[in-house]
C-alpha positions as a LaTeX table, in Angstrom:
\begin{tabular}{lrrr}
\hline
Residue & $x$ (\AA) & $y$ (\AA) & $z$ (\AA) \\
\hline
Unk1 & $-12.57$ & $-62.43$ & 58.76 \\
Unk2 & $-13.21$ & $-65.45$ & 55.97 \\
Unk3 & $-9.17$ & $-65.87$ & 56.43 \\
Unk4 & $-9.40$ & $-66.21$ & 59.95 \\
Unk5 & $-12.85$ & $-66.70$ & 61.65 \\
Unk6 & $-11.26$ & $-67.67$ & 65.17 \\
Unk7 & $-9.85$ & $-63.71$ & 64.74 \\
Unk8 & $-13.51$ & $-62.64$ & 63.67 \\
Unk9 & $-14.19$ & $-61.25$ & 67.51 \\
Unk10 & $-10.97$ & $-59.67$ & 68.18 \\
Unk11 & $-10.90$ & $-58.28$ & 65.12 \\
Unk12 & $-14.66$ & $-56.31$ & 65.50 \\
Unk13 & $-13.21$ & $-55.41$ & 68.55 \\
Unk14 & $-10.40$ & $-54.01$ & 67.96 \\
Unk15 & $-11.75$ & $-52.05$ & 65.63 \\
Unk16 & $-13.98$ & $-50.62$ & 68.07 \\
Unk17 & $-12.11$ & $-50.14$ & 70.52 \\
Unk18 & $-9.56$ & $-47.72$ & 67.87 \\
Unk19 & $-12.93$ & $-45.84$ & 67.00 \\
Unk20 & $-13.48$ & $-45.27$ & 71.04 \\
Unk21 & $-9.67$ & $-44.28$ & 71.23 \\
Unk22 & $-10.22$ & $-41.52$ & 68.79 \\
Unk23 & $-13.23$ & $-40.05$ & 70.51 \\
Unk24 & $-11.75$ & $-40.37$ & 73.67 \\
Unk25 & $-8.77$ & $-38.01$ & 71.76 \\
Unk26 & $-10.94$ & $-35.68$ & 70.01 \\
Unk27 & $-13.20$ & $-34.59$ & 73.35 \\
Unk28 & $-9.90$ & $-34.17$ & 74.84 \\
Unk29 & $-9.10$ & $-31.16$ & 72.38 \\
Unk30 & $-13.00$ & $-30.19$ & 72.05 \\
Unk31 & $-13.29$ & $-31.15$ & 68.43 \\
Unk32 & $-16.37$ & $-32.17$ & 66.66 \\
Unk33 & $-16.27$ & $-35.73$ & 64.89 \\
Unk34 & $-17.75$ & $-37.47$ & 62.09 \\
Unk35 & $-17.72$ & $-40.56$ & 62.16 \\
Unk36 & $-18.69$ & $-42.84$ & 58.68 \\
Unk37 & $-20.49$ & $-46.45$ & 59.05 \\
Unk38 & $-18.87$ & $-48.97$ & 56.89 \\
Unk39 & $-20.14$ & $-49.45$ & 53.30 \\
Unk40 & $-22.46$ & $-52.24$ & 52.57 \\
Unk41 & $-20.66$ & $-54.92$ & 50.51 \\
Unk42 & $-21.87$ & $-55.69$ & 47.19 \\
Unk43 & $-22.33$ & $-58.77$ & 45.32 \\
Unk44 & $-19.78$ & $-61.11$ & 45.97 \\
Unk45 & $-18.11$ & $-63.00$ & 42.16 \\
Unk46 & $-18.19$ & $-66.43$ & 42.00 \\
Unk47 & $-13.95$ & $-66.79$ & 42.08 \\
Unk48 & $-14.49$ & $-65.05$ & 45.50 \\
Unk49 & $-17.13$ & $-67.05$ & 47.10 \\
Unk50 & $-14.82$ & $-69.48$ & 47.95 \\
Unk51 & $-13.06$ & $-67.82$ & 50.61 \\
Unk52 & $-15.46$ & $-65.17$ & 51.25 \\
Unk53 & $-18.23$ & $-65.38$ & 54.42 \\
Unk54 & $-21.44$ & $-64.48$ & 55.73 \\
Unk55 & $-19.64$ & $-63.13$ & 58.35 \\
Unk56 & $-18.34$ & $-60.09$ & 56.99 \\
Unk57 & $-21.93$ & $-58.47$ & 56.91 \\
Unk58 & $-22.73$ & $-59.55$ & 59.78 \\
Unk59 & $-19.92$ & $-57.70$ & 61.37 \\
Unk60 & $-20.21$ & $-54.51$ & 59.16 \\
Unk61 & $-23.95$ & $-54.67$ & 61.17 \\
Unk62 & $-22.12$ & $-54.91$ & 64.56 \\
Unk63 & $-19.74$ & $-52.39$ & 63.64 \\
Unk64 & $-22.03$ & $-49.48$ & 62.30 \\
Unk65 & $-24.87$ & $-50.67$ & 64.92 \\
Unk66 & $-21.96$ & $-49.59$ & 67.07 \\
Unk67 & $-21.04$ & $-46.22$ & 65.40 \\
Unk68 & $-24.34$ & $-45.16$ & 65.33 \\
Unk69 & $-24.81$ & $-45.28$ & 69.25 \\
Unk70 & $-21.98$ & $-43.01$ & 69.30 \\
Unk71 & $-23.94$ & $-40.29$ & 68.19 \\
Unk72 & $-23.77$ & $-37.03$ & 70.66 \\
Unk73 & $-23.59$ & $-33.50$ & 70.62 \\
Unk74 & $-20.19$ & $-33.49$ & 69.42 \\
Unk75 & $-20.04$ & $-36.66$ & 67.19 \\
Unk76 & $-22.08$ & $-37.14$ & 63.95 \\
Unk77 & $-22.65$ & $-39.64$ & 62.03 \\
Unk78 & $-22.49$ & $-40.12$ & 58.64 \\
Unk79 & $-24.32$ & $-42.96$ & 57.42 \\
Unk80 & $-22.43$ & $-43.82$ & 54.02 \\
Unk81 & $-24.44$ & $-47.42$ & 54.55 \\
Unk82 & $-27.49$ & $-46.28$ & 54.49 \\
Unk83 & $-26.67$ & $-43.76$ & 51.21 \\
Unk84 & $-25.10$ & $-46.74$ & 49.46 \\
Unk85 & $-27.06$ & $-49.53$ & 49.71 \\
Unk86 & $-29.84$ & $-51.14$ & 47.53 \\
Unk87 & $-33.35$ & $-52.45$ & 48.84 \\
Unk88 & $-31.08$ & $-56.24$ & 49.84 \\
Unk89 & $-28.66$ & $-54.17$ & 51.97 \\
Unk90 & $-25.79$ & $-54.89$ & 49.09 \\
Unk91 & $-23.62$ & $-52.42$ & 47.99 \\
Unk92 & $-25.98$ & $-51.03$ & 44.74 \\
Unk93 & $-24.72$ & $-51.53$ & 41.73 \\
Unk94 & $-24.82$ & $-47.90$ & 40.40 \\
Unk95 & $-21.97$ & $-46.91$ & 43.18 \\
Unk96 & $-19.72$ & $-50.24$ & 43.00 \\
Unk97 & $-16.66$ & $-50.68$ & 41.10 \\
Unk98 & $-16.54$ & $-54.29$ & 42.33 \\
Unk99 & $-17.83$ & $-55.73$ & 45.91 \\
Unk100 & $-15.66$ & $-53.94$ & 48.00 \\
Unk101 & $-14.97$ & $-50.37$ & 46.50 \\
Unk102 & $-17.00$ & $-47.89$ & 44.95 \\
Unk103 & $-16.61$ & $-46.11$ & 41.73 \\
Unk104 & $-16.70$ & $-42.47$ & 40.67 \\
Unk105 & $-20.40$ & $-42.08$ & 41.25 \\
Unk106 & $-20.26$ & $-43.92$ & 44.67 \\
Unk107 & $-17.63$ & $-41.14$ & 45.45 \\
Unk108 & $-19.49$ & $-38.15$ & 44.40 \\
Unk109 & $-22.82$ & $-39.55$ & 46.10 \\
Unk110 & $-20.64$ & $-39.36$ & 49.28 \\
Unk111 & $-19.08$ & $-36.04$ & 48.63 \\
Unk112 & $-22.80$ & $-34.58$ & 47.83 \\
Unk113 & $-24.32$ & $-35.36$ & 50.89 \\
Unk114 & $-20.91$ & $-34.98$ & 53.30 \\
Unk115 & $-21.02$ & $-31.28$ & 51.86 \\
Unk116 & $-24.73$ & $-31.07$ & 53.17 \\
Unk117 & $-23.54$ & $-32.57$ & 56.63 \\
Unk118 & $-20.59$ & $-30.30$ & 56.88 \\
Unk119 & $-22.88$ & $-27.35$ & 55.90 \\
Unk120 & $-25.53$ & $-28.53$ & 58.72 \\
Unk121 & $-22.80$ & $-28.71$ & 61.39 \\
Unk122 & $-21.18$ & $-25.30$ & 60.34 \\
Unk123 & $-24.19$ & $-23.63$ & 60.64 \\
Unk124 & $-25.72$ & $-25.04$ & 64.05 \\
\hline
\end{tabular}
Protein backbone atom coordinates (compact mmCIF):
# COMPACT_ATOMS: atom_id res chain seq x y z
CA UNK A 1 0.00 0.00 0.00
CA UNK A 2 2.89 2.79 1.08
CA UNK A 3 4.33 1.80 -2.61
CA UNK A 4 1.25 2.51 -4.23
CA UNK A 5 -1.59 4.33 -2.32
CA UNK A 6 -3.72 4.99 -5.62
CA UNK A 7 -3.72 0.76 -5.51
CA UNK A 8 -4.62 0.97 -1.66
CA UNK A 9 -8.59 0.26 -2.59
CA UNK A 10 -8.18 -2.29 -5.17
CA UNK A 11 -5.83 -3.88 -3.37
CA UNK A 12 -8.26 -4.35 0.11
CA UNK A 13 -10.52 -5.43 -2.34
CA UNK A 14 -9.14 -7.78 -4.02
CA UNK A 15 -8.18 -9.34 -1.23
CA UNK A 16 -11.61 -9.66 -0.17
CA UNK A 17 -13.06 -10.55 -2.79
CA UNK A 18 -10.26 -13.95 -2.97
CA UNK A 19 -11.41 -14.58 0.76
CA UNK A 20 -15.30 -14.56 -0.59
CA UNK A 21 -14.07 -16.81 -3.59
CA UNK A 22 -12.86 -19.40 -1.20
CA UNK A 23 -16.01 -19.55 0.86
CA UNK A 24 -18.05 -19.50 -1.99
CA UNK A 25 -15.69 -22.92 -2.90
CA UNK A 26 -15.67 -24.47 0.38
CA UNK A 27 -19.81 -24.39 0.92
CA UNK A 28 -19.79 -25.82 -2.43
CA UNK A 29 -18.06 -29.12 -1.08
CA UNK A 30 -19.68 -28.67 2.58
CA UNK A 31 -16.42 -28.00 4.33
CA UNK A 32 -15.96 -26.12 7.47
CA UNK A 33 -13.50 -22.99 7.28
CA UNK A 34 -11.27 -21.11 9.42
CA UNK A 35 -10.56 -18.23 8.51
CA UNK A 36 -7.39 -16.07 10.40
CA UNK A 37 -7.59 -12.05 10.75
CA UNK A 38 -4.40 -10.46 9.77
CA UNK A 39 -1.70 -9.89 12.44
CA UNK A 40 -1.38 -6.53 13.98
CA UNK A 41 1.85 -4.86 12.76
CA UNK A 42 4.40 -4.01 15.18
CA UNK A 43 6.58 -1.14 15.64
CA UNK A 44 7.69 0.19 12.57
CA UNK A 45 12.19 1.02 12.53
CA UNK A 46 13.13 4.22 11.75
CA UNK A 47 14.97 3.07 8.09
CA UNK A 48 11.34 1.94 7.34
CA UNK A 49 9.31 4.88 8.22
CA UNK A 50 10.16 6.40 5.23
CA UNK A 51 8.19 4.47 2.92
CA UNK A 52 5.96 2.91 5.32
CA UNK A 53 2.06 4.36 6.02
CA UNK A 54 -0.67 4.78 8.30
CA UNK A 55 -2.51 3.12 5.89
CA UNK A 56 -1.52 -0.29 6.29
CA UNK A 57 -3.38 -0.53 9.75
CA UNK A 58 -5.96 1.01 8.73
CA UNK A 59 -6.60 -1.56 6.11
CA UNK A 60 -5.58 -4.63 8.29
CA UNK A 61 -8.90 -2.97 10.37
CA UNK A 62 -11.00 -3.10 7.14
CA UNK A 63 -9.79 -6.37 6.29
CA UNK A 64 -10.33 -8.39 9.64
CA UNK A 65 -13.53 -6.04 10.40
CA UNK A 66 -14.42 -7.88 7.23
CA UNK A 67 -13.40 -11.50 8.18
CA UNK A 68 -15.02 -11.32 11.24
CA UNK A 69 -18.60 -10.69 9.69
CA UNK A 70 -17.99 -13.81 7.92
CA UNK A 71 -18.54 -15.74 10.83
CA UNK A 72 -21.41 -18.62 10.36
CA UNK A 73 -22.17 -21.98 11.18
CA UNK A 74 -19.67 -23.30 8.94
CA UNK A 75 -16.89 -20.59 9.05
CA UNK A 76 -14.82 -19.71 12.20
CA UNK A 77 -12.79 -17.35 12.93
CA UNK A 78 -9.65 -17.27 14.31
CA UNK A 79 -8.69 -14.08 15.67
CA UNK A 80 -4.70 -14.26 15.52
CA UNK A 81 -5.14 -10.14 15.96
CA UNK A 82 -6.68 -10.13 18.83
CA UNK A 83 -4.09 -13.06 20.42
CA UNK A 84 -1.17 -11.00 19.17
CA UNK A 85 -1.53 -7.68 19.92
CA UNK A 86 -0.43 -5.39 22.86
CA UNK A 87 -2.76 -2.82 24.79
CA UNK A 88 -1.72 0.00 21.39
CA UNK A 89 -3.04 -2.59 18.90
CA UNK A 90 0.87 -3.20 17.72
CA UNK A 91 2.14 -6.37 17.12
CA UNK A 92 3.61 -7.11 21.04
CA UNK A 93 6.90 -7.37 21.32
CA UNK A 94 7.12 -10.83 23.04
CA UNK A 95 5.67 -12.51 19.58
CA UNK A 96 7.62 -10.22 16.90
CA UNK A 97 10.69 -11.06 15.16
CA UNK A 98 10.57 -7.63 13.49
CA UNK A 99 7.26 -5.52 12.43
CA UNK A 100 5.93 -7.76 10.09
CA UNK A 101 6.65 -11.46 11.21
CA UNK A 102 6.51 -13.20 14.32
CA UNK A 103 9.05 -15.28 16.04
CA UNK A 104 9.03 -18.73 17.62
CA UNK A 105 6.84 -17.73 20.52
CA UNK A 106 4.38 -15.77 18.24
CA UNK A 107 4.14 -19.21 16.42
CA UNK A 108 3.53 -21.43 19.28
CA UNK A 109 0.96 -18.80 20.84
CA UNK A 110 -0.92 -19.46 17.54
CA UNK A 111 -0.49 -23.16 17.46
CA UNK A 112 -1.76 -23.28 21.33
CA UNK A 113 -4.88 -21.74 20.89
CA UNK A 114 -5.60 -23.08 16.98
CA UNK A 115 -5.31 -26.62 18.77
CA UNK A 116 -8.09 -25.38 21.28
CA UNK A 117 -10.21 -24.10 18.20
CA UNK A 118 -9.73 -27.23 16.24
CA UNK A 119 -10.58 -29.26 19.41
CA UNK A 120 -13.88 -26.97 19.93
CA UNK A 121 -14.98 -27.53 16.31
CA UNK A 122 -14.22 -31.38 16.39
CA UNK A 123 -16.18 -31.84 19.20
CA UNK A 124 -19.45 -29.68 18.43
Amino acid sequence: IPLFPQNEQAIIQNCLANIDQILAEAEQIGAKVILTTVFPVGDVPLARRIVWSPAIAEAVETVNDQICSKASDTVFIFDSYVLLADAQNKLSPEFAHDELHLNAAGYAHLNTELTQLLLEIAGG
